[in-house]
Short mmCIF file of C-alpha atoms in Angstrom, two decimals:
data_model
loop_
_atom_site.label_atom_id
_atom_site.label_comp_id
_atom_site.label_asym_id
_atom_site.label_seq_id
_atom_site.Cartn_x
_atom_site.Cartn_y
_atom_site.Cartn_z
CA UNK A 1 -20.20 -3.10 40.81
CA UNK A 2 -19.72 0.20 42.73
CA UNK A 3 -17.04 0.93 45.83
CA UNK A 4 -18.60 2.45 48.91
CA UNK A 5 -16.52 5.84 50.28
CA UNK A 6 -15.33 3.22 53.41
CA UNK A 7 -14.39 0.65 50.31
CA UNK A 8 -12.25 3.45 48.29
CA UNK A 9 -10.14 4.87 51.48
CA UNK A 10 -9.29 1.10 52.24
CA UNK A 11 -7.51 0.91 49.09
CA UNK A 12 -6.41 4.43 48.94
CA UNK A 13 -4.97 3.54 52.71
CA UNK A 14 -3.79 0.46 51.47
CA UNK A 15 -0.02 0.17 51.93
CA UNK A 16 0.96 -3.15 50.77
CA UNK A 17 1.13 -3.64 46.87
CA UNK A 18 -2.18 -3.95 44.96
CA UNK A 19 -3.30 -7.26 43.02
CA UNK A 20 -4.89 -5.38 40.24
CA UNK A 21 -4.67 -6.91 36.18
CA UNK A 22 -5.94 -3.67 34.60
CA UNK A 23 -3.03 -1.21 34.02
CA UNK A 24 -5.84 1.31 33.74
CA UNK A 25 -6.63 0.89 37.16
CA UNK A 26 -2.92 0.86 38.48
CA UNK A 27 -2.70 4.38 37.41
CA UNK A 28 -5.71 6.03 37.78
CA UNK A 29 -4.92 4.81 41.58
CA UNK A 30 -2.01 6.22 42.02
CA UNK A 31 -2.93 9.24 40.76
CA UNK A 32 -6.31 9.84 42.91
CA UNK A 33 -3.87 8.64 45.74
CA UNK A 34 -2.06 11.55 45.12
CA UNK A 35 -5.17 13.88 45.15
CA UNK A 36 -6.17 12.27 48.15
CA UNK A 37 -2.46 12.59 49.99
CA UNK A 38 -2.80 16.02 49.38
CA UNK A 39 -6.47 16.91 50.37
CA UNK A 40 -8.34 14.09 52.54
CA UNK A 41 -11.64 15.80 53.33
CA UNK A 42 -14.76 13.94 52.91
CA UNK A 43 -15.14 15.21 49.63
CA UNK A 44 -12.39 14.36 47.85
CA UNK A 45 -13.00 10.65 49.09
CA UNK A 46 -15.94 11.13 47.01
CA UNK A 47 -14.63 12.43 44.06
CA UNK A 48 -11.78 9.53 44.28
CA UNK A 49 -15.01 6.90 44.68
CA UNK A 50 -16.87 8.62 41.73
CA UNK A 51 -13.88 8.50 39.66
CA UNK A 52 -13.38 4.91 40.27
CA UNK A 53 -16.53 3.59 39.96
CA UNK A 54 -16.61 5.42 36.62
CA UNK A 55 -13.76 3.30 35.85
CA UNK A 56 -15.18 -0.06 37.54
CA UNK A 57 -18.27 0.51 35.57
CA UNK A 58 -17.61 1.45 31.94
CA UNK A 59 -14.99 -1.73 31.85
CA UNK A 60 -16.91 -3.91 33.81
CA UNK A 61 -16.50 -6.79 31.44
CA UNK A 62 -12.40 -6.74 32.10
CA UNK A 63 -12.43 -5.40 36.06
CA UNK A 64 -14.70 -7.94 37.45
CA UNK A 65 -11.36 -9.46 39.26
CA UNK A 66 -9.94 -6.46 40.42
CA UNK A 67 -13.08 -5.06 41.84
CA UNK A 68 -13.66 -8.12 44.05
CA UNK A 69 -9.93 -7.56 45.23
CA UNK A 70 -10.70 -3.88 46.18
CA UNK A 71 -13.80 -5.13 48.19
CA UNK A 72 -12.16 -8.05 50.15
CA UNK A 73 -9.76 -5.45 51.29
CA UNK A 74 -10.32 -5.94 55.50
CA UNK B 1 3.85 -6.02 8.72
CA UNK B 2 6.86 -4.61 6.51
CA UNK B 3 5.81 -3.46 3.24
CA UNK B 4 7.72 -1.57 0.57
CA UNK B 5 6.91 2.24 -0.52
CA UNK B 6 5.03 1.00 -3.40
CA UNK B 7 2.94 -2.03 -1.56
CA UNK B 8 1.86 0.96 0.83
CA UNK B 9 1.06 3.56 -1.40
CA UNK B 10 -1.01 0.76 -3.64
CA UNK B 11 -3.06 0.30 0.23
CA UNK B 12 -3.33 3.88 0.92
CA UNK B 13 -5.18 3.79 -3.02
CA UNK B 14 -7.32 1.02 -1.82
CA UNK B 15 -8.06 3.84 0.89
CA UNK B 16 -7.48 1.04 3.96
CA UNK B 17 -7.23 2.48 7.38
CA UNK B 18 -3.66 2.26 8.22
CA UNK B 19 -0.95 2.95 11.00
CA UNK B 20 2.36 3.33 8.95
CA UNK B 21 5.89 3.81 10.56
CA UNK B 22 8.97 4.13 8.64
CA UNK B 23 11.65 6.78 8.20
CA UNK B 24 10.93 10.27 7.21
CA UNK B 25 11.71 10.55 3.80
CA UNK B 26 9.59 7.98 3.10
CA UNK B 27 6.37 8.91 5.26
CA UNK B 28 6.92 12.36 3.36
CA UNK B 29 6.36 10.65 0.05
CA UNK B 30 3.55 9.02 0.74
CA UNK B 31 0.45 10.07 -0.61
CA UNK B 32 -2.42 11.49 2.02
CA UNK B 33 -4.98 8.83 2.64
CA UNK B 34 -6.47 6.97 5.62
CA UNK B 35 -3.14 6.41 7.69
CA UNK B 36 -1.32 7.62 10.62
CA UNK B 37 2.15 7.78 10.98
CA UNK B 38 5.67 8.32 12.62
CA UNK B 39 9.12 8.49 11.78
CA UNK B 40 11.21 5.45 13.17
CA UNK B 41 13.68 3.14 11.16
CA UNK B 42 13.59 0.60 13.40
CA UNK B 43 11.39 -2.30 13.81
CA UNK B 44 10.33 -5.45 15.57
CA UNK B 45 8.96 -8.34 13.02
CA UNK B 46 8.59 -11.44 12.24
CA UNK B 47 12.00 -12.93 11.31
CA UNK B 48 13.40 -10.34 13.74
CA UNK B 49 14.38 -7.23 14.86
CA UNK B 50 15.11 -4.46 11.47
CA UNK B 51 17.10 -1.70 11.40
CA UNK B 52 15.86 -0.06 7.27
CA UNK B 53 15.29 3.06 5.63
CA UNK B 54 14.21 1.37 3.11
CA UNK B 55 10.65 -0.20 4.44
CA UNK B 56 7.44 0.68 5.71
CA UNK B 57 5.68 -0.89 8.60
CA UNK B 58 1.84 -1.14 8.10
CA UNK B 59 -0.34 -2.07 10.20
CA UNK B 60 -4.40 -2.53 8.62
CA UNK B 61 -6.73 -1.54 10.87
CA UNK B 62 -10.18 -3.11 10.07
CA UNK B 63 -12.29 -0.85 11.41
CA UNK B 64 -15.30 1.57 9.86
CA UNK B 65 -15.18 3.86 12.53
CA UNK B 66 -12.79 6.80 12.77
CA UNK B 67 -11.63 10.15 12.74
CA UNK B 68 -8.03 11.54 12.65
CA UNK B 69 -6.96 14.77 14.92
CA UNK B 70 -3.68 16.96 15.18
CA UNK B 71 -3.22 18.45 18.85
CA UNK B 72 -0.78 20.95 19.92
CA UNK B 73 0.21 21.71 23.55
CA UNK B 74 -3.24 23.49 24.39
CA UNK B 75 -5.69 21.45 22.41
CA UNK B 76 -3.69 18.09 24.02
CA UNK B 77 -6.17 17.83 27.10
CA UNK B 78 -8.96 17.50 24.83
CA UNK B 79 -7.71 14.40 23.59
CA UNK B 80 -9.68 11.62 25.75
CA UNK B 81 -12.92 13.74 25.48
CA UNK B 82 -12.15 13.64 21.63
CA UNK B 83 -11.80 9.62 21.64
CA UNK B 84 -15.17 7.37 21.09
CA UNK B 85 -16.95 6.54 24.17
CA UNK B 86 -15.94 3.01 23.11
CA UNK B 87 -12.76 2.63 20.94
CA UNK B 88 -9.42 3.68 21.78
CA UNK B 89 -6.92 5.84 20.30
CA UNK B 90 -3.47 5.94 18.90
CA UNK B 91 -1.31 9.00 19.25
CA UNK B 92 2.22 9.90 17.77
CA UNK B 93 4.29 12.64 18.89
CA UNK B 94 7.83 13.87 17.59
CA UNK B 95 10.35 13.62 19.89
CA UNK B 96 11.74 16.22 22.15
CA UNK B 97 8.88 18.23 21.10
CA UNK B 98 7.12 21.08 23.06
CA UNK B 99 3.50 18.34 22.88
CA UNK B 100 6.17 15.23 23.85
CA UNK B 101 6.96 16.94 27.37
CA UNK B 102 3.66 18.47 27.91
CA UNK B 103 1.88 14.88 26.97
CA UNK B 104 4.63 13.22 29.45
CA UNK B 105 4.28 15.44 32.43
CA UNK B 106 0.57 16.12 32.53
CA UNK B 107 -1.53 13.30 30.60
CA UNK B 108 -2.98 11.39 33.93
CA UNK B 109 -4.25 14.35 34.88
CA UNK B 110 -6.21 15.33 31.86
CA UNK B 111 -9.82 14.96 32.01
CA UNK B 112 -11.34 11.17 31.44
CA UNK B 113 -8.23 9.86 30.57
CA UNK B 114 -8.50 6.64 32.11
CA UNK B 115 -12.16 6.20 30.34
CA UNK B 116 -10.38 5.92 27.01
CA UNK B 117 -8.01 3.43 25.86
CA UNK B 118 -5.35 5.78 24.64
CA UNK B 119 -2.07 3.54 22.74
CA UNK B 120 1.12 5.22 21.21
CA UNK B 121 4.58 6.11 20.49
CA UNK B 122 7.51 9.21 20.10
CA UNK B 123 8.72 8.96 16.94
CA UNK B 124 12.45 9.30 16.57
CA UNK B 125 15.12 9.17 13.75
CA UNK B 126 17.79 6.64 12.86
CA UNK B 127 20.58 7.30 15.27
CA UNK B 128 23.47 6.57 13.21
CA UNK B 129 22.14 9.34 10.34
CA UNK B 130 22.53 12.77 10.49
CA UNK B 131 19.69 15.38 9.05
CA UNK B 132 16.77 13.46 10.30
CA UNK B 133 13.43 15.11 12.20
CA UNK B 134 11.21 12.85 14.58
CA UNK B 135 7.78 13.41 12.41
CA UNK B 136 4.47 12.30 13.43
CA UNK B 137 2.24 12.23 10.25
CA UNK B 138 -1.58 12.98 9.97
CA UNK B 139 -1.77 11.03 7.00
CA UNK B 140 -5.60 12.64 5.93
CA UNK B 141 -4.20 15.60 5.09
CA UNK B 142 -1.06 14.90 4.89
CA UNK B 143 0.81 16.96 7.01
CA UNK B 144 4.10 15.86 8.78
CA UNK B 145 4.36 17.42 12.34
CA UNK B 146 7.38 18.09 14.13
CA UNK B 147 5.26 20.03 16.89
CA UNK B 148 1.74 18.49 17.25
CA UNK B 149 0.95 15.20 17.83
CA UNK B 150 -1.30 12.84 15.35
CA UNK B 151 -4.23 10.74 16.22
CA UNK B 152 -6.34 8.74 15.07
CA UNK B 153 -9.66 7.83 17.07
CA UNK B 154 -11.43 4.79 16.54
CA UNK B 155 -14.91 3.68 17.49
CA UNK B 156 -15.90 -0.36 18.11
CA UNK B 157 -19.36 -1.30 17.66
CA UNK B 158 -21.10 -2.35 20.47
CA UNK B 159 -20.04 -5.86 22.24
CA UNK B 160 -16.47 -4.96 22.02
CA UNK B 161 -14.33 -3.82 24.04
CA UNK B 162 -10.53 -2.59 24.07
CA UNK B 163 -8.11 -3.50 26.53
CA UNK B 164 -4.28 -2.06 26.68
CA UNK B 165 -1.56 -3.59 28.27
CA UNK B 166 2.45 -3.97 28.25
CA UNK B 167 5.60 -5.90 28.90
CA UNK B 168 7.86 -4.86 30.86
CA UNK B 169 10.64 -7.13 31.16
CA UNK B 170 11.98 -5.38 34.48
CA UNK B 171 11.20 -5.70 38.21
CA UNK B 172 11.73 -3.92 41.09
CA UNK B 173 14.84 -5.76 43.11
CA UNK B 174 13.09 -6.09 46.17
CA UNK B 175 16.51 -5.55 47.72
CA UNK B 176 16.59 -1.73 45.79
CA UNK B 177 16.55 1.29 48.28
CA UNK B 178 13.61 3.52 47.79
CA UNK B 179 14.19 6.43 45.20
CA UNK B 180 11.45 9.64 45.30
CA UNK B 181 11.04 13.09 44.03
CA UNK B 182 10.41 16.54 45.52
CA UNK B 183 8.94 17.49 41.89
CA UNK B 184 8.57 15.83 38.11
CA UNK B 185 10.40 16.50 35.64
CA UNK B 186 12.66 15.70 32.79
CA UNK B 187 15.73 16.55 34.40
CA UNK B 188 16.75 15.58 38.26
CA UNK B 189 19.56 17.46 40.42
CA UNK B 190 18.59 15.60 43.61
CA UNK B 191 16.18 13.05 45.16
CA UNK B 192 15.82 10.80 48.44
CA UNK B 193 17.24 7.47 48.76
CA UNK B 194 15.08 5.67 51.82
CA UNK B 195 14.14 9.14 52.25
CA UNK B 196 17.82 10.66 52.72
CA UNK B 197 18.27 13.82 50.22
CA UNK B 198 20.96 12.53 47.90
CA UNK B 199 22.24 13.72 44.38
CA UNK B 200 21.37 11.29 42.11
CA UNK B 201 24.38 11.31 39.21
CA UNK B 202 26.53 11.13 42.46
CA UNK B 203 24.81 8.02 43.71
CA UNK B 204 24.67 6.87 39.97
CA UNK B 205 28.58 6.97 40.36
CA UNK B 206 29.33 5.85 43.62
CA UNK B 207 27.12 2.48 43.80
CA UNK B 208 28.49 2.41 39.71
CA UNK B 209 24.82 1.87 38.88
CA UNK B 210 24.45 0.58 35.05
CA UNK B 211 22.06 3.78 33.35
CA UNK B 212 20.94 1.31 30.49
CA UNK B 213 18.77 0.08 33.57
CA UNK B 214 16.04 2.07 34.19
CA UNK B 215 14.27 2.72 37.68
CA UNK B 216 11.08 0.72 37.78
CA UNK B 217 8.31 3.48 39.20
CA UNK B 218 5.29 1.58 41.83
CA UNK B 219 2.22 2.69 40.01
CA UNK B 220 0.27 0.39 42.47
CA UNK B 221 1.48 -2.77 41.95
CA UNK B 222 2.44 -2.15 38.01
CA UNK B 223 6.36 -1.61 37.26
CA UNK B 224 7.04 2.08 34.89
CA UNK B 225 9.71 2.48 33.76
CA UNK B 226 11.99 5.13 33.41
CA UNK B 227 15.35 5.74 31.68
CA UNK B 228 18.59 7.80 31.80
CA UNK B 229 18.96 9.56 28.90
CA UNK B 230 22.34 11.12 29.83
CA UNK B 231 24.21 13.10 33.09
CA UNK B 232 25.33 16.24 32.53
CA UNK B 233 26.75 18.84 34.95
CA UNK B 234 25.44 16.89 37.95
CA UNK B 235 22.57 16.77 36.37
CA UNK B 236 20.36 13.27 35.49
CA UNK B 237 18.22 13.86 32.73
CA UNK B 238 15.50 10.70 31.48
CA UNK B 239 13.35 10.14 28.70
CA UNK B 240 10.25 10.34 30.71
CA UNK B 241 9.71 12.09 33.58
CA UNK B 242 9.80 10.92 37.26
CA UNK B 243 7.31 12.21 39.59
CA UNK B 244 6.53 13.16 43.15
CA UNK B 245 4.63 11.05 44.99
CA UNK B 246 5.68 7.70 43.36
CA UNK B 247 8.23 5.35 44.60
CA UNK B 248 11.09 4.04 42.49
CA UNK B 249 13.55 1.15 42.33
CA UNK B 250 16.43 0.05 40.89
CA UNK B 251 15.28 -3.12 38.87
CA UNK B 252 17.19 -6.96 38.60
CA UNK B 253 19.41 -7.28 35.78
CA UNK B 254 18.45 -8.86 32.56
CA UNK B 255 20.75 -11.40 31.78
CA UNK B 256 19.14 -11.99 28.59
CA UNK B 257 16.95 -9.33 26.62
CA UNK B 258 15.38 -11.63 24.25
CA UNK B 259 14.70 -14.94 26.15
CA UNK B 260 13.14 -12.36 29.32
CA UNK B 261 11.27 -10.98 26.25
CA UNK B 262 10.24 -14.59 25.04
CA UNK B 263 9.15 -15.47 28.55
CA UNK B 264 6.56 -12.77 28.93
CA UNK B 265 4.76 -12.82 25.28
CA UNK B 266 5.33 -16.42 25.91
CA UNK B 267 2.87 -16.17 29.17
CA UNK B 268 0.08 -14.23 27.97
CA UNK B 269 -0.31 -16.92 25.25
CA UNK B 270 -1.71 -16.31 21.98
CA UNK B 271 -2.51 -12.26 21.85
CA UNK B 272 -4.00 -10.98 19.02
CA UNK B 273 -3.22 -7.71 18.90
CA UNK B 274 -4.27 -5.21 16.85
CA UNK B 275 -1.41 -2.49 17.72
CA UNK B 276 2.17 -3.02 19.40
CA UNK B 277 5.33 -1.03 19.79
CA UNK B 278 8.65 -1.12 21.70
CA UNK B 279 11.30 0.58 23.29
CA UNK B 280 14.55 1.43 21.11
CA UNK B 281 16.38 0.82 24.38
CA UNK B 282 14.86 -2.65 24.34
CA UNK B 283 16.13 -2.55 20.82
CA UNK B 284 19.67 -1.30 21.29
CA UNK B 285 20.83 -2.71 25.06
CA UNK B 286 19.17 -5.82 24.03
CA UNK B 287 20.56 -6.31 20.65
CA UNK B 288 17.14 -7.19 19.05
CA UNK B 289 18.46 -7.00 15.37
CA UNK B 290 17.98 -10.08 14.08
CA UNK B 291 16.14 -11.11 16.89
CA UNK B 292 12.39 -12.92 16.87
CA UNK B 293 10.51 -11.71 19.91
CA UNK B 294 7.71 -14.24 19.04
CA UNK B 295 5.06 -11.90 18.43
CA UNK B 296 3.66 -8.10 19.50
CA UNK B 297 5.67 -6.71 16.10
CA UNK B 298 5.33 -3.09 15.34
CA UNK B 299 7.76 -0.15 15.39
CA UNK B 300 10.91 0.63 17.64
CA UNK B 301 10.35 3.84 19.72
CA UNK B 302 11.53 6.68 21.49
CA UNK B 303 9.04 6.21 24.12
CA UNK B 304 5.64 3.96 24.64
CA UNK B 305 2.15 5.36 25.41
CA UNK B 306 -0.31 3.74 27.89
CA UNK B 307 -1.90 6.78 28.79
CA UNK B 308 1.20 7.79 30.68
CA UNK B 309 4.87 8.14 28.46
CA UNK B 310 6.61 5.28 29.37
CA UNK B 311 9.95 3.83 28.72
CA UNK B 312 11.67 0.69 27.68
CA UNK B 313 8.27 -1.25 27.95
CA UNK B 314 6.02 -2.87 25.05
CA UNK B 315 2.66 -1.77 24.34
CA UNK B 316 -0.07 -3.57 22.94
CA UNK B 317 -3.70 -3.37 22.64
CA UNK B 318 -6.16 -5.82 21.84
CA UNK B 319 -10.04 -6.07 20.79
CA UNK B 320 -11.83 -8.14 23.44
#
């Protein structure tokens, strides 16, 4: 269960409104969307994937739905 | 669950891990123990909505695991890497404190935040009484803070899991414009409406918004809320702060505080929670005294913690 850097800017890019359950998620989102807003280089795309896949992985158990969201995102 | 002064004390004895809200006089009284704790005289239960000086909510928390903490403004950023790698946390913090706007305004950012499950409330006094102090209590040793904040960490074993949610009983009116923020804060002077600079208490009073309403922040698809405290001088202060970057909206009316509140805790069916608190705006614009919500009891507050401050929202956690 881990994003790809192409998988993360799709949702960071994303402008409708997210289908995510985990409030967690919701927030740490818009937060690294911030970060991201403010510096897109290459790098911080990575941190941002790091960061969620942190996320995605300790709480597998409950973010099995939203990660399959974030990776059907076209 | 409410308890009288003596019915608690007699559970501190029997050294149980509590969370204990209640006014300040009483938390004061009580003798140091395994408990956490925060001033509030108002409270959700079962049989409805309290407003008492006079009782003690208590909440048992069965769990072997656990250490208790004090933070001030400099130590607060330590707080997630202080949590269990699996647990979560519950922090108090007195209102209108120097930790209550530094917690507000800076929490998402602080390291590994969103890697613990971090719960909580403000505490706050009884409105209608005067000499009160919002007090958060570290019950272990017994000290009442008016300018740290108390937690209390708690580890699950392995194969559970903790998971923290809320209600919010507010949406965005599709229909709203689009509210944002140059900068966060506390207090606002102006902001952009559809991106047209605008002071807010003068759009407040032209469109005669209602301020018991709060605007509904897009955390990516979840609703925030924030409130209006009070306008003063042109000035539009809340009791969390809004931030750059996030767009808000003016929510739909709530015809009905209690049967939108049935509704929700109605949908997410039977949740056992093992911690729950919410909103004294809830409380007060919704006339909740007397008033069964159904279930997700625990104390009235000046402000919920997911993480992030939030405002006129429940919180509850559960053990998965």
């Amino acid at each position: 269960m881990k994003l790809t850097d192409a998988q993360t800017k799709k949702l960071l890019d994303y402008k409708g409104q997210p289908q995510l359950k985990q409030l967690s998620l919701n927030m740490a989102l818009t937060r690294l969307k911030g970060i991201y807003k403010s510096n897109p280089a290459p790098e911080t795309l990575s941190k941002c994937t790091a960061d969620l896949n942190a996320l995605l992985e300790k709480f597998a158990v409950i973010m099995q739905a939203d990660f399959e969201w974030i990776v059907s995102l076209k | 669950m409410l308890k009288s002064f003596e019915q608690t004390a007699a559970l501190i004895a029997e050294k149980k891990l509590l969370h204990i809200s209640g006014t300040e006089a009483l938390l004061r009284k009580l003798p140091a123990g395994n408990w956490i704790g925060g001033s509030t005289e108002y409270f959700l239960a079962e049989g409805g909505g309290k407003v008492s000086g006079e009782v003690l909510d208590v909440l048992e928390l069965p769990f072997a695991e656990y250490k208790f903490a004090a933070y001030d403004d400099k130590t607060l950023p330590d707080i997630a890497k202080d949590a269990y790698d699996n647990g979560f946390s519950i922090i108090i913090l007195p209102f209108d404190s120097e930790v209550h706007r530094h917690y507000a305004e800076n929490a998402s950012g602080y390291e590994s935040v969103f890697l613990k499950n971090i719960v909580g409330w403000i505490a706050g006094i009884n409105l209608e009484a005067a000499g009160q102090t919002p007090i958060a209590v570290r019950g272990d040793t017994g000290e009442a803070l008016t300018d740290k904040v108390a937690a209390l960490h708690i580890g699950l074993p392995e194969g559970k899991i903790a998971q923290v949610n809320i209600v919010n009983i507010f949406t965005a009116d599709p229909n709203s414009p689009v509210i944002t923020f140059n900068e966060h804060g506390f207090a606002v002077k102006t902001c952009f409406v559809d991106g047209k600079e605008t002071v807010l208490a003068d759009y407040i009073s032209e469109k005669n918004l209602d301020t018991k309403l709060p605007l509904v922040g897009d955390y990516s698809g979840a609703g925030i809320n924030i409130s209006v405290k009070n306008i003063e001088n042109g000035v539009v202060y809340f009791y969390a702060p809004v931030f750059k970057g996030v767009e808000y909206r003016l929510p739909r009316p709530i015809a009905d505080y209690v049967d939108a509140f049935h509704g929700k805790i109605g949908e997410l069916g039977d949740v056992d929670s093992v911690f729950a608190c919410n909103c004294i705006l809830n409380f007060l614009y919704g006339g909740l005294e007397g008033k069964d919500l159904g279930g997700l009891y625990g104390p009235v507050t000046f402000g919920e913690i997911a993480w992030q401050l939030l405002n006129q929202t429940l919180v509850y956690l559960r053990i998965l």
